[in-house]
Tab-separated table of C-alpha atoms in Angstrom:
chain	number	residue	atom	x	y	z
F	1	UNK	CA	-37.848	-19.864	15.449
F	2	UNK	CA	-37.630	-16.208	16.504
F	3	UNK	CA	-34.621	-16.991	18.698
F	4	UNK	CA	-32.814	-18.561	15.760
F	5	UNK	CA	-33.429	-15.514	13.527
F	6	UNK	CA	-32.197	-13.143	16.242
F	7	UNK	CA	-28.990	-15.179	16.564
F	8	UNK	CA	-28.509	-15.001	12.805
F	9	UNK	CA	-29.115	-11.271	12.779
F	10	UNK	CA	-26.695	-10.730	15.684
F	11	UNK	CA	-24.004	-12.840	14.037
F	12	UNK	CA	-24.527	-10.920	10.781
F	13	UNK	CA	-24.075	-7.480	12.237
F	14	UNK	CA	-21.065	-8.656	14.184
F	15	UNK	CA	-19.464	-9.752	10.958
F	16	UNK	CA	-20.698	-6.487	9.386
F	17	UNK	CA	-18.715	-4.448	11.925
F	18	UNK	CA	-15.669	-6.621	11.600
F	19	UNK	CA	-15.808	-6.368	7.814
F	20	UNK	CA	-16.054	-2.601	7.877
F	21	UNK	CA	-13.374	-2.249	10.524
F	22	UNK	CA	-10.877	-4.445	8.624
F	23	UNK	CA	-11.544	-2.594	5.380
F	24	UNK	CA	-11.128	0.830	7.009
F	25	UNK	CA	-7.887	-0.202	8.801
F	26	UNK	CA	-6.239	-1.695	5.687
F	27	UNK	CA	-7.406	1.296	3.545
F	28	UNK	CA	-5.995	3.847	5.981
F	29	UNK	CA	-2.652	1.897	6.248
F	30	UNK	CA	-2.401	1.620	2.499
F	31	UNK	CA	-3.003	5.400	2.158
F	32	UNK	CA	-0.080	5.982	4.459
F	33	UNK	CA	2.039	3.593	2.432
F	34	UNK	CA	0.985	5.293	-0.833
F	35	UNK	CA	1.832	8.708	0.623
F	36	UNK	CA	5.317	7.387	1.587
F	37	UNK	CA	5.926	6.118	-1.959
F	38	UNK	CA	4.838	9.344	-3.524
F	39	UNK	CA	6.832	11.452	-1.112
F	40	UNK	CA	9.944	9.409	-1.679
F	41	UNK	CA	9.546	9.592	-5.453
F	42	UNK	CA	9.044	13.366	-5.349
F	43	UNK	CA	11.742	14.017	-2.840
F	44	UNK	CA	14.588	12.108	-4.522
F	45	UNK	CA	15.198	12.904	-8.160
F	46	UNK	CA	17.472	9.889	-8.675
F	47	UNK	CA	14.647	7.538	-7.951
F	48	UNK	CA	12.439	8.842	-10.797
F	49	UNK	CA	13.199	5.949	-13.113
F	50	UNK	CA	10.787	4.357	-15.606
F	51	UNK	CA	10.027	1.280	-13.553
F	52	UNK	CA	9.371	3.479	-10.486
F	53	UNK	CA	7.112	5.701	-12.529
F	54	UNK	CA	4.901	2.799	-13.226
F	55	UNK	CA	4.928	1.938	-9.496
F	56	UNK	CA	3.836	5.555	-8.807
F	57	UNK	CA	0.829	5.153	-11.160
F	58	UNK	CA	-0.043	1.890	-9.383
F	59	UNK	CA	0.143	3.837	-6.147
F	60	UNK	CA	-2.101	6.550	-7.427
F	61	UNK	CA	-4.710	3.904	-8.423
F	62	UNK	CA	-4.329	2.249	-5.045
F	63	UNK	CA	-4.967	5.579	-3.286
F	64	UNK	CA	-8.158	6.191	-5.376
F	65	UNK	CA	-9.452	2.676	-4.605
F	66	UNK	CA	-8.869	3.171	-0.872
F	67	UNK	CA	-10.626	6.558	-0.956
F	68	UNK	CA	-13.562	4.927	-2.736
F	69	UNK	CA	-13.706	2.170	-0.073
F	70	UNK	CA	-13.645	4.730	2.753
F	71	UNK	CA	-16.534	6.491	1.178
F	72	UNK	CA	-18.400	3.275	0.814
F	73	UNK	CA	-17.791	2.409	4.445
F	74	UNK	CA	-19.050	5.853	5.489
F	75	UNK	CA	-22.128	5.260	3.343
F	76	UNK	CA	-22.893	1.968	5.073
F	77	UNK	CA	-22.342	3.479	8.528
F	78	UNK	CA	-24.198	6.726	7.897
F	79	UNK	CA	-27.462	5.470	6.440
F	80	UNK	CA	-30.274	3.577	8.071
F	81	UNK	CA	-32.019	0.387	6.953
F	82	UNK	CA	-34.682	2.268	4.946
F	83	UNK	CA	-32.157	3.736	2.572
F	84	UNK	CA	-29.598	0.916	2.752
F	85	UNK	CA	-30.623	-0.824	-0.419
F	86	UNK	CA	-31.361	2.288	-2.590
F	87	UNK	CA	-28.902	3.705	-5.098
F	88	UNK	CA	-27.900	7.248	-4.125
F	89	UNK	CA	-25.098	9.707	-4.762
F	90	UNK	CA	-22.501	8.659	-2.091
F	91	UNK	CA	-22.870	5.036	-3.179
F	92	UNK	CA	-22.445	6.050	-6.844
F	93	UNK	CA	-19.279	8.010	-6.014
F	94	UNK	CA	-17.832	5.128	-4.030
F	95	UNK	CA	-18.613	2.681	-6.814
F	96	UNK	CA	-17.080	4.963	-9.479
F	97	UNK	CA	-13.848	5.468	-7.501
F	98	UNK	CA	-13.530	1.761	-6.673
F	99	UNK	CA	-14.180	0.493	-10.171
F	100	UNK	CA	-12.076	3.005	-12.020
F	101	UNK	CA	-8.965	2.980	-9.776
F	102	UNK	CA	-9.072	-0.748	-9.049
F	103	UNK	CA	-9.182	-1.557	-12.788
F	104	UNK	CA	-6.340	0.988	-13.286
F	105	UNK	CA	-4.312	-0.795	-10.616
F	106	UNK	CA	-4.793	-4.111	-12.283
F	107	UNK	CA	-3.751	-2.796	-15.724
F	108	UNK	CA	-0.816	-0.833	-14.471
F	109	UNK	CA	0.518	-3.868	-12.576
F	110	UNK	CA	0.295	-5.852	-15.857
F	111	UNK	CA	2.203	-2.992	-17.478
F	112	UNK	CA	4.918	-3.242	-14.879
F	113	UNK	CA	5.272	-6.945	-15.522
F	114	UNK	CA	5.545	-6.393	-19.318
F	115	UNK	CA	8.041	-3.547	-18.832
F	116	UNK	CA	10.285	-5.690	-16.616
F	117	UNK	CA	10.121	-8.535	-19.147
F	118	UNK	CA	11.116	-6.162	-22.020
F	119	UNK	CA	13.869	-4.331	-20.137
F	120	UNK	CA	15.328	-7.122	-17.999
F	121	UNK	CA	14.672	-10.407	-19.814
F	122	UNK	CA	14.939	-9.281	-23.363
F	123	UNK	CA	17.283	-6.301	-22.673
F	124	UNK	CA	15.337	-3.903	-24.849
F	125	UNK	CA	15.713	-1.001	-22.522
F	126	UNK	CA	14.906	1.859	-24.934
F	127	UNK	CA	11.962	-0.090	-26.386
F	128	UNK	CA	10.612	-0.577	-22.870
F	129	UNK	CA	10.662	3.187	-22.333
F	130	UNK	CA	8.703	3.798	-25.535
F	131	UNK	CA	5.947	1.583	-24.216
F	132	UNK	CA	4.891	4.284	-21.663
F	133	UNK	CA	2.668	5.982	-24.198
F	134	UNK	CA	0.654	2.914	-25.016
F	135	UNK	CA	0.572	2.045	-21.297
F	136	UNK	CA	-1.002	5.391	-20.460
F	137	UNK	CA	-3.584	4.982	-23.309
F	138	UNK	CA	-4.663	1.530	-22.255
F	139	UNK	CA	-4.365	1.781	-18.417
F	140	UNK	CA	-6.404	5.006	-18.141
F	141	UNK	CA	-8.858	4.774	-21.044
F	142	UNK	CA	-10.217	1.330	-20.285
F	143	UNK	CA	-11.078	1.983	-16.589
F	144	UNK	CA	-12.550	5.409	-17.355
F	145	UNK	CA	-14.616	3.924	-20.202
F	146	UNK	CA	-15.988	1.070	-18.099
F	147	UNK	CA	-16.837	3.411	-15.270
F	148	UNK	CA	-18.742	5.783	-17.571
F	149	UNK	CA	-20.593	2.785	-19.062
F	150	UNK	CA	-21.579	1.588	-15.567
F	151	UNK	CA	-22.867	5.010	-14.527
F	152	UNK	CA	-24.759	5.633	-17.728
F	153	UNK	CA	-26.382	2.151	-17.532
F	154	UNK	CA	-27.546	2.975	-14.040
F	155	UNK	CA	-26.492	-0.374	-12.581
F	156	UNK	CA	-24.648	1.124	-9.661
F	157	UNK	CA	-25.983	0.289	-6.221
F	158	UNK	CA	-25.585	-2.006	-3.262
F	159	UNK	CA	-24.258	-5.493	-3.991
F	160	UNK	CA	-26.731	-7.064	-1.605
F	161	UNK	CA	-28.319	-10.380	-1.187
F	162	UNK	CA	-30.889	-11.753	1.287
F	163	UNK	CA	-29.603	-11.689	4.872
F	164	UNK	CA	-29.363	-15.436	5.190
F	165	UNK	CA	-27.378	-15.914	1.909
F	166	UNK	CA	-24.454	-13.500	2.379
F	167	UNK	CA	-21.465	-13.498	4.611
F	168	UNK	CA	-20.679	-9.785	4.311
F	169	UNK	CA	-22.580	-6.514	4.512
F	170	UNK	CA	-24.025	-4.936	1.314
F	171	UNK	CA	-21.432	-2.835	-0.451
F	172	UNK	CA	-21.438	-0.079	-3.048
F	173	UNK	CA	-20.615	-1.735	-6.350
F	174	UNK	CA	-23.097	-3.242	-8.851
F	175	UNK	CA	-26.757	-3.419	-7.842
F	176	UNK	CA	-27.462	-7.094	-7.248
F	177	UNK	CA	-30.949	-6.625	-8.764
F	178	UNK	CA	-29.666	-5.032	-11.937
F	179	UNK	CA	-30.137	-6.905	-15.256
F	180	UNK	CA	-27.133	-9.028	-16.169
F	181	UNK	CA	-25.582	-8.617	-12.726
F	182	UNK	CA	-23.033	-11.293	-13.181
F	183	UNK	CA	-21.798	-9.778	-16.501
F	184	UNK	CA	-21.483	-6.308	-15.007
F	185	UNK	CA	-19.831	-7.597	-11.859
F	186	UNK	CA	-17.368	-9.713	-13.956
F	187	UNK	CA	-16.578	-6.690	-16.137
F	188	UNK	CA	-15.944	-4.210	-13.396
F	189	UNK	CA	-13.599	-6.206	-11.277
F	190	UNK	CA	-13.099	-9.992	-11.039
F	191	UNK	CA	-12.619	-10.505	-14.805
F	192	UNK	CA	-9.761	-8.031	-15.047
F	193	UNK	CA	-8.454	-9.275	-11.653
F	194	UNK	CA	-8.214	-12.803	-12.961
F	195	UNK	CA	-6.486	-11.569	-16.145
F	196	UNK	CA	-4.056	-9.511	-14.229
F	197	UNK	CA	-3.149	-12.457	-11.963
F	198	UNK	CA	-2.484	-14.640	-15.038
F	199	UNK	CA	-0.385	-11.949	-16.740
F	200	UNK	CA	1.656	-11.234	-13.566
F	201	UNK	CA	2.272	-14.939	-13.001
F	202	UNK	CA	3.503	-15.385	-16.593
F	203	UNK	CA	5.682	-12.266	-16.353
F	204	UNK	CA	7.236	-13.392	-13.102
F	205	UNK	CA	7.897	-16.823	-14.565
F	206	UNK	CA	9.673	-15.302	-17.515
F	207	UNK	CA	11.729	-13.016	-15.243
F	208	UNK	CA	12.737	-15.881	-13.040
F	209	UNK	CA	13.621	-18.076	-15.965
F	210	UNK	CA	15.879	-15.447	-17.600
F	211	UNK	CA	17.439	-14.596	-14.253
F	212	UNK	CA	18.537	-18.231	-13.920
F	213	UNK	CA	19.659	-18.592	-17.484
F	214	UNK	CA	21.412	-15.195	-17.474
F	215	UNK	CA	21.579	-14.696	-21.211
F	216	UNK	CA	24.017	-12.099	-22.464
F	217	UNK	CA	22.529	-8.715	-23.588
F	218	UNK	CA	21.609	-8.201	-27.208
F	219	UNK	CA	24.100	-6.597	-29.538
F	220	UNK	CA	22.000	-3.484	-30.105
F	221	UNK	CA	22.092	-2.671	-26.414
F	222	UNK	CA	25.771	-3.380	-25.786
F	223	UNK	CA	27.757	-0.338	-24.649
F	224	UNK	CA	30.437	0.595	-22.131
F	225	UNK	CA	30.261	-1.272	-18.885
F	226	UNK	CA	27.189	-3.081	-20.128
F	227	UNK	CA	27.872	-6.248	-18.196
F	228	UNK	CA	28.287	-4.391	-14.882
F	229	UNK	CA	25.232	-2.288	-15.667
F	230	UNK	CA	22.965	-5.232	-16.216
F	231	UNK	CA	24.300	-6.958	-13.176
F	232	UNK	CA	23.402	-3.914	-11.112
F	233	UNK	CA	20.048	-3.832	-12.984
F	234	UNK	CA	19.077	-7.316	-11.977
F	235	UNK	CA	19.687	-6.479	-8.332
F	236	UNK	CA	17.825	-3.149	-8.509
F	237	UNK	CA	14.765	-4.427	-10.297
F	238	UNK	CA	14.466	-7.577	-8.176
F	239	UNK	CA	12.358	-5.517	-5.789
F	240	UNK	CA	9.952	-4.356	-8.515
F	241	UNK	CA	9.685	-7.906	-9.598
F	242	UNK	CA	8.449	-8.831	-6.137
F	243	UNK	CA	5.537	-6.409	-6.614
F	244	UNK	CA	4.054	-8.949	-9.047
F	245	UNK	CA	4.282	-11.752	-6.466
F	246	UNK	CA	2.696	-9.627	-3.783
F	247	UNK	CA	-0.121	-8.576	-6.141
F	248	UNK	CA	-0.942	-12.277	-6.914
F	249	UNK	CA	-0.888	-13.206	-3.226
F	250	UNK	CA	-3.217	-10.362	-2.285
F	251	UNK	CA	-5.655	-10.496	-5.201
F	252	UNK	CA	-6.152	-14.266	-5.520
F	253	UNK	CA	-8.557	-14.198	-2.548
F	254	UNK	CA	-10.921	-11.842	-4.319
F	255	UNK	CA	-11.072	-13.984	-7.403
F	256	UNK	CA	-11.608	-17.060	-5.282
F	257	UNK	CA	-14.419	-15.401	-3.297
F	258	UNK	CA	-16.169	-14.226	-6.444
F	259	UNK	CA	-16.159	-17.617	-8.017
F	260	UNK	CA	-17.442	-19.260	-4.855
F	261	UNK	CA	-20.205	-16.675	-4.374
F	262	UNK	CA	-21.671	-17.495	-7.755
F	263	UNK	CA	-22.803	-20.840	-6.321
F	264	UNK	CA	-22.981	-20.410	-2.528
F	265	UNK	CA	-22.072	-17.968	0.200
F	266	UNK	CA	-18.351	-17.438	0.574
F	267	UNK	CA	-16.853	-18.641	3.922
F	268	UNK	CA	-16.280	-15.899	6.465
F	269	UNK	CA	-12.516	-16.450	6.539
F	270	UNK	CA	-12.399	-16.042	2.727
F	271	UNK	CA	-14.502	-12.830	2.848
F	272	UNK	CA	-12.054	-11.263	5.406
F	273	UNK	CA	-9.038	-12.328	3.411
F	274	UNK	CA	-10.519	-10.802	0.289
F	275	UNK	CA	-11.155	-7.529	2.226
F	276	UNK	CA	-7.613	-7.466	3.439
F	277	UNK	CA	-6.086	-8.285	0.061
F	278	UNK	CA	-8.172	-5.782	-1.911
F	279	UNK	CA	-6.893	-2.764	0.123
F	280	UNK	CA	-3.344	-3.827	1.179
F	281	UNK	CA	-1.552	-3.331	-2.104
F	282	UNK	CA	-0.406	0.191	-1.329
F	283	UNK	CA	0.999	-0.866	2.078
F	284	UNK	CA	2.729	-3.898	0.604
F	285	UNK	CA	4.308	-1.851	-2.205
F	286	UNK	CA	5.548	0.691	0.299
F	287	UNK	CA	7.238	-2.003	2.344
F	288	UNK	CA	8.907	-3.422	-0.776
F	289	UNK	CA	9.937	-0.064	-2.251
F	290	UNK	CA	10.940	1.887	0.878
F	291	UNK	CA	12.040	-0.750	3.403
F	292	UNK	CA	13.526	-3.640	1.394
F	293	UNK	CA	15.109	-1.622	-1.432
F	294	UNK	CA	18.588	-0.687	-0.286
F	295	UNK	CA	19.052	2.486	-2.338
F	296	UNK	CA	15.773	3.937	-1.075
F	297	UNK	CA	16.301	2.803	2.477
F	298	UNK	CA	19.705	4.505	2.635
F	299	UNK	CA	18.154	7.762	1.478
F	300	UNK	CA	15.208	7.595	3.898
F	301	UNK	CA	17.065	6.441	6.985
F	302	UNK	CA	18.929	9.733	7.584
F	303	UNK	CA	15.822	11.737	6.975
F	304	UNK	CA	13.856	9.577	9.313
F	305	UNK	CA	16.560	9.867	11.891
F	306	UNK	CA	16.616	13.639	11.626
F	307	UNK	CA	12.869	13.830	11.944
F	308	UNK	CA	12.876	11.636	15.039
F	309	UNK	CA	15.617	13.766	16.498
F	310	UNK	CA	13.763	16.944	15.952
F	311	UNK	CA	10.463	15.580	17.141
F	312	UNK	CA	11.981	14.267	20.309
F	313	UNK	CA	13.553	17.725	20.923
F	314	UNK	CA	16.984	16.331	21.343
F	315	UNK	CA	20.112	18.475	21.414
F	316	UNK	CA	20.475	20.411	18.098
F	317	UNK	CA	24.138	19.343	17.980
F	318	UNK	CA	23.137	15.680	17.748
F	319	UNK	CA	20.679	16.485	14.954
F	320	UNK	CA	23.417	18.429	13.205
F	321	UNK	CA	25.818	15.519	13.571
F	322	UNK	CA	23.271	13.091	12.148
F	323	UNK	CA	22.830	15.286	9.057
F	324	UNK	CA	26.573	15.761	8.608
F	325	UNK	CA	27.140	11.996	8.492
F	326	UNK	CA	24.805	11.629	5.443
F	327	UNK	CA	27.361	12.699	2.714
F	328	UNK	CA	30.157	10.833	4.485
F	329	UNK	CA	28.282	7.541	4.430
F	330	UNK	CA	27.182	8.088	0.781
F	331	UNK	CA	30.730	8.902	-0.329
F	332	UNK	CA	31.788	5.389	0.451
F	333	UNK	CA	29.182	4.014	-1.951
F	334	UNK	CA	30.154	5.860	-5.089
F	335	UNK	CA	30.265	9.238	-6.846
F	336	UNK	CA	27.768	11.698	-5.390
F	337	UNK	CA	26.214	14.929	-6.340
F	338	UNK	CA	24.205	17.292	-4.146
F	339	UNK	CA	22.797	15.458	-1.151
F	340	UNK	CA	24.303	12.226	-2.474
F	341	UNK	CA	21.912	11.553	-5.295
F	342	UNK	CA	24.626	10.223	-7.544
F	343	UNK	CA	24.956	6.827	-5.873
F	344	UNK	CA	26.281	4.249	-8.270
F	345	UNK	CA	23.490	1.814	-7.462
F	346	UNK	CA	20.864	4.487	-7.951
F	347	UNK	CA	22.389	5.546	-11.302
F	348	UNK	CA	22.372	1.996	-12.532
F	349	UNK	CA	18.819	1.558	-11.462
F	350	UNK	CA	17.817	4.755	-13.326
F	351	UNK	CA	19.342	3.446	-16.450
F	352	UNK	CA	17.466	0.192	-16.105
F	353	UNK	CA	14.117	1.152	-14.616
C-alpha cells in the first residue's frame, strides 16, 4: 500500500514539474511575441490602423496574463508544503493579473471579431471606428470589476484538490474551498472563455460567408477607387481574421478541461494542451502579424537583416548596402514617404483596419 502511494506521489510531482515547465516556456515565448508586436506597432506609423490597435490591446492583455502566470509559477516553486495551500500576497497578485488580463483578452478578441464584421462584411468603416469607445468601456471595466469583486470577496487562493483527484499542481486562482467555488471559477475564466469562443466562431463564419458572396459596398461608403480599396482591404484583413481561428483552436482546450474537471479529473494530455493554449496566444498572434502579413514582413525583413549584419560584425559596407536597398525595393511597390511608409498596400490597410 505504501509503495503504491509513493508511486502516485512520484508521478504527481513529475507532472507538476512538466506542467510548470510548459507554462513557463509558453509564457516566455508569448512575452517575446508580444514585445515584437508592440515594437512593430510603435516603430512603423503606417501600421497604426484601427484593427491593429485592437490587436495591440489583445497583446497587452496577453502580456499581463503571462506575467501573472510567471508569478504563479514562482509562487509554486518558492513555497514549501506548509504554505502551499494558504492564500497569501504573491498568490493574490498572480490571481489578479491572470483573471483581469485573461478576461480582457477574451473581450478584446470578441471586439476584433465584431469590428471586422462591421468594417469588412457590412462595409461600415466609419461606424466601426466609432465603436472603439464602447470597446474600451466594456473590455476594461468588466475585467477590472470582476477582479475587484474576487479580491474583496476573499476567494483568491490555490485551486487545489486532494492529491489523488487532480492531474495538475495547485494553481493561484480561486480557492477550491471557497463558497460557491464553481460559480466564481466560471465567472473568472471559463464562462467568458466559452462565450468568446462562440462569438469568434460566429464572427469568422460571417466573414467567410461575406468573402465568398462578395457583396458590393454600401452606397454611403462608396468613393473614389472604392472597389480597389475594398479588394486590398480583404487581403489585408485576412490575417486579422485568422486571429479569431487561432484563438478558438488555443482556448477550446481550456473550456473542455474545465467541463471535464467538474465531474472527474481531466486527462493529463488535456491538462497539458490547456496549459499550452492558455499562454500561446501572444506567440501565435506575433507569427500571424509579423511573419505571415506581407506588409509587416517587408518592413521587418530589412531591419532584421541590418541587425544580424551588425551583430555578426560584418563589413560596414555590406550593412550599408543592405540599408540602401530598402527604399529601392519599396519603390517598386508603390508611392513612398520617408523610410517607405507610404506603401500602397499599407495605405489601403490603414483605411480599412
